[in-house]
């Protein structure tokens, strides 16, 4: 029987059906919108590769101290890269090096290799290679004479490992290209740098200085890379502070504060990803910067030993594992046993974090200020001297007097800010990928600048030259003799010495005024060019982010002026591609190197940075003029002239570093034997220092690239096998190498392990890997282990 519904019931049912379809339509639109909003607009890929280089005999690049020669490893150096591409459009590559700076010759050779592999996909136009400015990496990889004097000329081993590492990390990034999203965030970090030349900064116009709260840039800009499938795969950030937390007397290879920050953040993300159900790991977990149970996460079930509970039983296990004695091993064992695994973990790429350099020219990480080492009083404000001597004036880092602790603290501060920005970012990059690049001859650029009468005038840059204050050094690393910062006169004796090399003509003297010329490097050509004249400038664009690649160290105010000039071009005339909040960052020390760039006003003071502004007082104006041309071309989608090519001086390089002739040991001793062992039946507590010395060989025989020279191992629960726990890429371990005398064929490797608070109690041993060279040139790899000991 048909049931009859009252009219009002039928109306109610119809009303609900209509609302159901309305809500369904709205829900589907929302889902579609969410899908559209989360849809990736870029292909992203990241890569990372070891570029540690020779850890023995080679002079370090940065301080120009001939006595600062590498003799071990603080932690390893890496090249880290990202590629961003539009699926059917252009792409850009950015490489961040744990090195003092980029090198024109390195850039040339990397581009040659990329062209051979990929054709015109990657060229000097869209590839940027930038250095973090550590002063504790091997030198000898630049092509101009003035930058390789203290390294006894060109060091091919330093050069090759950097070129190889850059190429390999770009290949990794290319092979990892997948759909993804890029987020951007900015924040203020105020305690990681101070202005080391405040008297020069104060010479800038008052109305300009009043626009800024600080005399250094305090803004960090961070990119977060999200793979559509894997989630977060990396982050790159730019922040200005010098890589001089490690001093001019340090001899251990180190990425300094930025390399440390990168290590901390990669390890933080590793632990964060491993701990299931934990949304975030607070940076306090990593406050000591030493060991965060990193690298062993897939082995945790093995590395947590099922060992006896009593101390005596642990001592018994340790006693049954005596020093092994040196023995031949495969080269691959060093790589296989290292703590951090290969770049990929299954199908998932490893997380890559880079802390890139910006306009750090006058920014020191030694934030406590500069003091006289004889009196403890502050240095002279204008000249950074102590009783007239610059050699006694040193900046103090936050961990003073411990440079390793200062490195950790400044690295940790950058790391913490990066984590904060990484976890809170919401703004996505959207828009075109593009780039512009040109070469310029900075020895003769005509620059139009405002004149005093309200009109304009044309001035020129000069051939490169260094002033007297260059030789005074900085408060991060003072020079020698009687040079001092702020010297706009020079002295007669050093002018006579200068003239033995090259006497500058009057035209050059007038062009560089008020800089008194100490070295007329731009006009010194024997045995080949002492300084560059042709330099690259470049703009990379990813949506609303614009990266300005500069081949030098811009001071704080120089960088501000350059960024503002480019931002004005990009946002002027009602342009809708960029809003006023366009993100403009400076990537310092990129693609080549040409020392410093100060403002015109700072140049007049002739502190170290002004004396090292090679191309005269109008250098910054030339950069601003030419970058405005690049920005205009980028905005109007116009091409720009490639400019004159820089020279390739590889065939002219001279290297005077003596080769390794042979390695030897005393009669009855093998390479890898323990020279000084831990005491028998030793027990150590967290915070203690464990030291073992091995008979070793020259570290130049094999760089152990993507491997390790030193290893701390933990006895597994089977009481037979060992798991790697820490290696020479860990902050808690220092690997030191030494010879009893300069010409000796004998050498020692000292491994110092400061036991972290997070160390798992158990039975441990320390291992060393190396390679020896015979008189006939053959290379043999060796390894050795210490006696085991207990950690409680």
PDB file of C-alpha atoms in Angstrom, residues 163-333:
ATOM      1  CA  UNK A 163      85.718  19.986  -8.485  1.00  0.00           C
ATOM      2  CA  UNK A 164      84.849  16.285  -8.057  1.00  0.00           C
ATOM      3  CA  UNK A 165      82.641  16.964  -5.045  1.00  0.00           C
ATOM      4  CA  UNK A 166      80.709  19.757  -6.756  1.00  0.00           C
ATOM      5  CA  UNK A 167      80.128  17.654  -9.841  1.00  0.00           C
ATOM      6  CA  UNK A 168      78.945  14.665  -7.802  1.00  0.00           C
ATOM      7  CA  UNK A 169      76.592  16.657  -5.594  1.00  0.00           C
ATOM      8  CA  UNK A 170      75.015  18.254  -8.688  1.00  0.00           C
ATOM      9  CA  UNK A 171      74.632  14.824 -10.292  1.00  0.00           C
ATOM     10  CA  UNK A 172      72.876  13.645  -7.119  1.00  0.00           C
ATOM     11  CA  UNK A 173      70.559  16.649  -7.165  1.00  0.00           C
ATOM     12  CA  UNK A 174      69.794  16.094 -10.842  1.00  0.00           C
ATOM     13  CA  UNK A 175      68.998  12.421 -10.305  1.00  0.00           C
ATOM     14  CA  UNK A 176      66.808  13.319  -7.321  1.00  0.00           C
ATOM     15  CA  UNK A 177      64.644  15.807  -9.250  1.00  0.00           C
ATOM     16  CA  UNK A 178      61.033  15.210  -8.258  1.00  0.00           C
ATOM     17  CA  UNK A 179      57.888  17.307  -7.907  1.00  0.00           C
ATOM     18  CA  UNK A 180      57.931  19.397  -4.768  1.00  0.00           C
ATOM     19  CA  UNK A 181      57.213  22.657  -2.979  1.00  0.00           C
ATOM     20  CA  UNK A 182      59.595  25.306  -1.673  1.00  0.00           C
ATOM     21  CA  UNK A 183      58.749  27.377   1.394  1.00  0.00           C
ATOM     22  CA  UNK A 184      60.524  30.560   2.424  1.00  0.00           C
ATOM     23  CA  UNK A 185      60.834  32.201   5.820  1.00  0.00           C
ATOM     24  CA  UNK A 186      62.833  35.007   7.414  1.00  0.00           C
ATOM     25  CA  UNK A 187      63.779  35.842  10.978  1.00  0.00           C
ATOM     26  CA  UNK A 188      66.168  37.870  13.095  1.00  0.00           C
ATOM     27  CA  UNK A 189      69.310  36.442  14.698  1.00  0.00           C
ATOM     28  CA  UNK A 190      71.109  39.074  16.752  1.00  0.00           C
ATOM     29  CA  UNK A 191      73.884  37.297  18.646  1.00  0.00           C
ATOM     30  CA  UNK A 192      75.903  35.569  15.918  1.00  0.00           C
ATOM     31  CA  UNK A 193      77.933  38.487  14.562  1.00  0.00           C
ATOM     32  CA  UNK A 194      79.353  41.902  15.420  1.00  0.00           C
ATOM     33  CA  UNK A 195      80.824  44.603  13.211  1.00  0.00           C
ATOM     34  CA  UNK A 196      84.612  44.306  13.335  1.00  0.00           C
ATOM     35  CA  UNK A 197      85.176  47.684  11.606  1.00  0.00           C
ATOM     36  CA  UNK A 198      82.671  49.955  13.363  1.00  0.00           C
ATOM     37  CA  UNK A 199      84.741  53.098  12.720  1.00  0.00           C
ATOM     38  CA  UNK A 200      84.334  52.549   8.967  1.00  0.00           C
ATOM     39  CA  UNK A 201      80.618  51.783   9.301  1.00  0.00           C
ATOM     40  CA  UNK A 202      80.127  55.031  11.219  1.00  0.00           C
ATOM     41  CA  UNK A 203      81.435  56.981   8.223  1.00  0.00           C
ATOM     42  CA  UNK A 204      78.289  56.090   6.268  1.00  0.00           C
ATOM     43  CA  UNK A 205      75.625  58.842   6.029  1.00  0.00           C
ATOM     44  CA  UNK A 206      73.670  59.377   9.228  1.00  0.00           C
ATOM     45  CA  UNK A 207      70.310  59.284   7.438  1.00  0.00           C
ATOM     46  CA  UNK A 208      71.230  55.884   6.020  1.00  0.00           C
ATOM     47  CA  UNK A 209      72.416  54.430   9.318  1.00  0.00           C
ATOM     48  CA  UNK A 210      69.252  55.635  11.035  1.00  0.00           C
ATOM     49  CA  UNK A 211      67.200  53.243   8.900  1.00  0.00           C
ATOM     50  CA  UNK A 212      68.771  50.242  10.637  1.00  0.00           C
ATOM     51  CA  UNK A 213      68.756  49.060  14.222  1.00  0.00           C
ATOM     52  CA  UNK A 214      72.080  47.245  14.011  1.00  0.00           C
ATOM     53  CA  UNK A 215      75.436  47.787  12.311  1.00  0.00           C
ATOM     54  CA  UNK A 216      75.318  44.213  10.988  1.00  0.00           C
ATOM     55  CA  UNK A 217      72.565  42.412   9.090  1.00  0.00           C
ATOM     56  CA  UNK A 218      70.631  40.206  11.482  1.00  0.00           C
ATOM     57  CA  UNK A 219      68.180  38.606   9.051  1.00  0.00           C
ATOM     58  CA  UNK A 220      68.340  34.941   8.125  1.00  0.00           C
ATOM     59  CA  UNK A 221      66.433  33.826   5.015  1.00  0.00           C
ATOM     60  CA  UNK A 222      65.629  30.122   4.806  1.00  0.00           C
ATOM     61  CA  UNK A 223      64.274  27.819   2.104  1.00  0.00           C
ATOM     62  CA  UNK A 224      62.512  24.583   3.031  1.00  0.00           C
ATOM     63  CA  UNK A 225      62.303  21.914   0.332  1.00  0.00           C
ATOM     64  CA  UNK A 226      59.317  19.550   0.433  1.00  0.00           C
ATOM     65  CA  UNK A 227      59.207  16.519  -1.833  1.00  0.00           C
ATOM     66  CA  UNK A 228      55.627  15.588  -2.824  1.00  0.00           C
ATOM     67  CA  UNK A 229      56.201  11.996  -1.724  1.00  0.00           C
ATOM     68  CA  UNK A 230      58.943  12.110   0.875  1.00  0.00           C
ATOM     69  CA  UNK A 231      58.160  15.370   2.639  1.00  0.00           C
ATOM     70  CA  UNK A 232      61.033  17.532   3.850  1.00  0.00           C
ATOM     71  CA  UNK A 233      64.276  16.802   2.020  1.00  0.00           C
ATOM     72  CA  UNK A 234      66.368  19.839   2.825  1.00  0.00           C
ATOM     73  CA  UNK A 235      66.866  23.455   3.750  1.00  0.00           C
ATOM     74  CA  UNK A 236      69.245  26.217   2.643  1.00  0.00           C
ATOM     75  CA  UNK A 237      69.634  29.523   4.407  1.00  0.00           C
ATOM     76  CA  UNK A 238      71.639  32.724   4.002  1.00  0.00           C
ATOM     77  CA  UNK A 239      73.045  34.674   6.938  1.00  0.00           C
ATOM     78  CA  UNK A 240      76.045  36.987   7.240  1.00  0.00           C
ATOM     79  CA  UNK A 241      78.841  36.115   9.651  1.00  0.00           C
ATOM     80  CA  UNK A 242      82.495  35.311   9.022  1.00  0.00           C
ATOM     81  CA  UNK A 243      83.884  31.781   9.166  1.00  0.00           C
ATOM     82  CA  UNK A 244      86.514  32.816  11.679  1.00  0.00           C
ATOM     83  CA  UNK A 245      85.404  31.236  14.942  1.00  0.00           C
ATOM     84  CA  UNK A 246      88.403  28.940  14.474  1.00  0.00           C
ATOM     85  CA  UNK A 247      91.589  30.961  14.841  1.00  0.00           C
ATOM     86  CA  UNK A 248      94.593  31.563  12.582  1.00  0.00           C
ATOM     87  CA  UNK A 249      96.572  28.967  14.572  1.00  0.00           C
ATOM     88  CA  UNK A 250      94.065  26.126  14.157  1.00  0.00           C
ATOM     89  CA  UNK A 251      95.432  23.250  12.082  1.00  0.00           C
ATOM     90  CA  UNK A 252      92.404  20.917  11.975  1.00  0.00           C
ATOM     91  CA  UNK A 253      90.205  20.971   8.872  1.00  0.00           C
ATOM     92  CA  UNK A 254      86.881  22.485   9.904  1.00  0.00           C
ATOM     93  CA  UNK A 255      83.751  23.962   8.369  1.00  0.00           C
ATOM     94  CA  UNK A 256      83.820  26.502  11.197  1.00  0.00           C
ATOM     95  CA  UNK A 257      80.491  27.813  12.537  1.00  0.00           C
ATOM     96  CA  UNK A 258      78.459  27.389   9.345  1.00  0.00           C
ATOM     97  CA  UNK A 259      79.745  23.892   8.687  1.00  0.00           C
ATOM     98  CA  UNK A 260      78.953  23.049  12.307  1.00  0.00           C
ATOM     99  CA  UNK A 261      75.421  24.432  11.959  1.00  0.00           C
ATOM    100  CA  UNK A 262      74.839  22.300   8.867  1.00  0.00           C
ATOM    101  CA  UNK A 263      76.063  19.173  10.676  1.00  0.00           C
ATOM    102  CA  UNK A 264      73.810  19.949  13.659  1.00  0.00           C
ATOM    103  CA  UNK A 265      70.716  20.488  11.510  1.00  0.00           C
ATOM    104  CA  UNK A 266      71.179  17.404   9.350  1.00  0.00           C
ATOM    105  CA  UNK A 267      71.622  15.300  12.473  1.00  0.00           C
ATOM    106  CA  UNK A 268      68.637  16.982  14.160  1.00  0.00           C
ATOM    107  CA  UNK A 269      66.408  16.135  11.208  1.00  0.00           C
ATOM    108  CA  UNK A 270      67.738  12.577  11.156  1.00  0.00           C
ATOM    109  CA  UNK A 271      66.759  12.023  14.767  1.00  0.00           C
ATOM    110  CA  UNK A 272      63.460  13.861  14.315  1.00  0.00           C
ATOM    111  CA  UNK A 273      62.567  11.580  11.401  1.00  0.00           C
ATOM    112  CA  UNK A 274      63.619   8.459  13.251  1.00  0.00           C
ATOM    113  CA  UNK A 275      61.590   9.001  16.398  1.00  0.00           C
ATOM    114  CA  UNK A 276      58.162   7.819  15.364  1.00  0.00           C
ATOM    115  CA  UNK A 277      55.228   9.715  16.764  1.00  0.00           C
ATOM    116  CA  UNK A 278      57.355  12.699  17.762  1.00  0.00           C
ATOM    117  CA  UNK A 279      56.388  15.797  15.812  1.00  0.00           C
ATOM    118  CA  UNK A 280      59.478  17.801  16.644  1.00  0.00           C
ATOM    119  CA  UNK A 281      62.741  17.550  18.505  1.00  0.00           C
ATOM    120  CA  UNK A 282      63.623  20.681  20.444  1.00  0.00           C
ATOM    121  CA  UNK A 283      67.038  22.128  19.576  1.00  0.00           C
ATOM    122  CA  UNK A 284      67.997  21.878  23.254  1.00  0.00           C
ATOM    123  CA  UNK A 285      68.572  18.204  22.491  1.00  0.00           C
ATOM    124  CA  UNK A 286      71.582  19.387  20.511  1.00  0.00           C
ATOM    125  CA  UNK A 287      72.806  22.193  22.759  1.00  0.00           C
ATOM    126  CA  UNK A 288      76.209  20.629  23.308  1.00  0.00           C
ATOM    127  CA  UNK A 289      76.694  20.112  19.586  1.00  0.00           C
ATOM    128  CA  UNK A 290      78.591  16.888  20.051  1.00  0.00           C
ATOM    129  CA  UNK A 291      76.586  13.772  19.353  1.00  0.00           C
ATOM    130  CA  UNK A 292      72.891  13.285  18.928  1.00  0.00           C
ATOM    131  CA  UNK A 293      72.814   9.519  18.418  1.00  0.00           C
ATOM    132  CA  UNK A 294      73.067  10.348  14.761  1.00  0.00           C
ATOM    133  CA  UNK A 295      73.696   8.075  11.871  1.00  0.00           C
ATOM    134  CA  UNK A 296      72.894   4.862  13.724  1.00  0.00           C
ATOM    135  CA  UNK A 297      69.121   4.974  13.693  1.00  0.00           C
ATOM    136  CA  UNK A 298      68.536   2.002  11.443  1.00  0.00           C
ATOM    137  CA  UNK A 299      70.954   0.045  13.619  1.00  0.00           C
ATOM    138  CA  UNK A 300      69.492   0.970  17.003  1.00  0.00           C
ATOM    139  CA  UNK A 301      68.353  -2.569  17.782  1.00  0.00           C
ATOM    140  CA  UNK A 302      71.935  -3.693  17.212  1.00  0.00           C
ATOM    141  CA  UNK A 303      73.754  -0.766  18.752  1.00  0.00           C
ATOM    142  CA  UNK A 304      71.961  -0.904  22.111  1.00  0.00           C
ATOM    143  CA  UNK A 305      73.930  -3.802  23.523  1.00  0.00           C
ATOM    144  CA  UNK A 306      72.383  -6.624  25.491  1.00  0.00           C
ATOM    145  CA  UNK A 307      75.451  -6.761  27.709  1.00  0.00           C
ATOM    146  CA  UNK A 308      75.984  -7.733  31.354  1.00  0.00           C
ATOM    147  CA  UNK A 309      74.772  -5.259  33.935  1.00  0.00           C
ATOM    148  CA  UNK A 310      77.735  -5.456  36.285  1.00  0.00           C
ATOM    149  CA  UNK A 311      80.832  -3.348  35.839  1.00  0.00           C
ATOM    150  CA  UNK A 312      83.144  -6.320  36.366  1.00  0.00           C
ATOM    151  CA  UNK A 313      81.511  -8.276  33.570  1.00  0.00           C
ATOM    152  CA  UNK A 314      81.881  -5.300  31.213  1.00  0.00           C
ATOM    153  CA  UNK A 315      85.538  -5.037  32.163  1.00  0.00           C
ATOM    154  CA  UNK A 316      85.911  -8.721  31.380  1.00  0.00           C
ATOM    155  CA  UNK A 317      84.497  -8.202  27.904  1.00  0.00           C
ATOM    156  CA  UNK A 318      86.794  -5.246  27.335  1.00  0.00           C
ATOM    157  CA  UNK A 319      89.821  -7.232  28.528  1.00  0.00           C
ATOM    158  CA  UNK A 320      89.118  -9.902  25.930  1.00  0.00           C
ATOM    159  CA  UNK A 321      89.442  -7.318  23.138  1.00  0.00           C
ATOM    160  CA  UNK A 322      93.048  -6.153  23.100  1.00  0.00           C
ATOM    161  CA  UNK A 323      94.628  -3.840  20.535  1.00  0.00           C
ATOM    162  CA  UNK A 324      94.582  -5.599  17.181  1.00  0.00           C
ATOM    163  CA  UNK A 325      97.841  -4.385  15.714  1.00  0.00           C
ATOM    164  CA  UNK A 326      98.036  -2.791  12.286  1.00  0.00           C
ATOM    165  CA  UNK A 327      96.918  -4.843   9.314  1.00  0.00           C
ATOM    166  CA  UNK A 328      96.162  -4.400   5.596  1.00  0.00           C
ATOM    167  CA  UNK A 329      92.522  -3.493   4.839  1.00  0.00           C
ATOM    168  CA  UNK A 330      90.464  -2.653   1.760  1.00  0.00           C
ATOM    169  CA  UNK A 331      90.091   1.033   0.975  1.00  0.00           C
ATOM    170  CA  UNK A 332      86.307   0.552   0.953  1.00  0.00           C
ATOM    171  CA  UNK A 333      86.305  -0.399   4.648  1.00  0.00           C
TER     172      UNK A 333
END
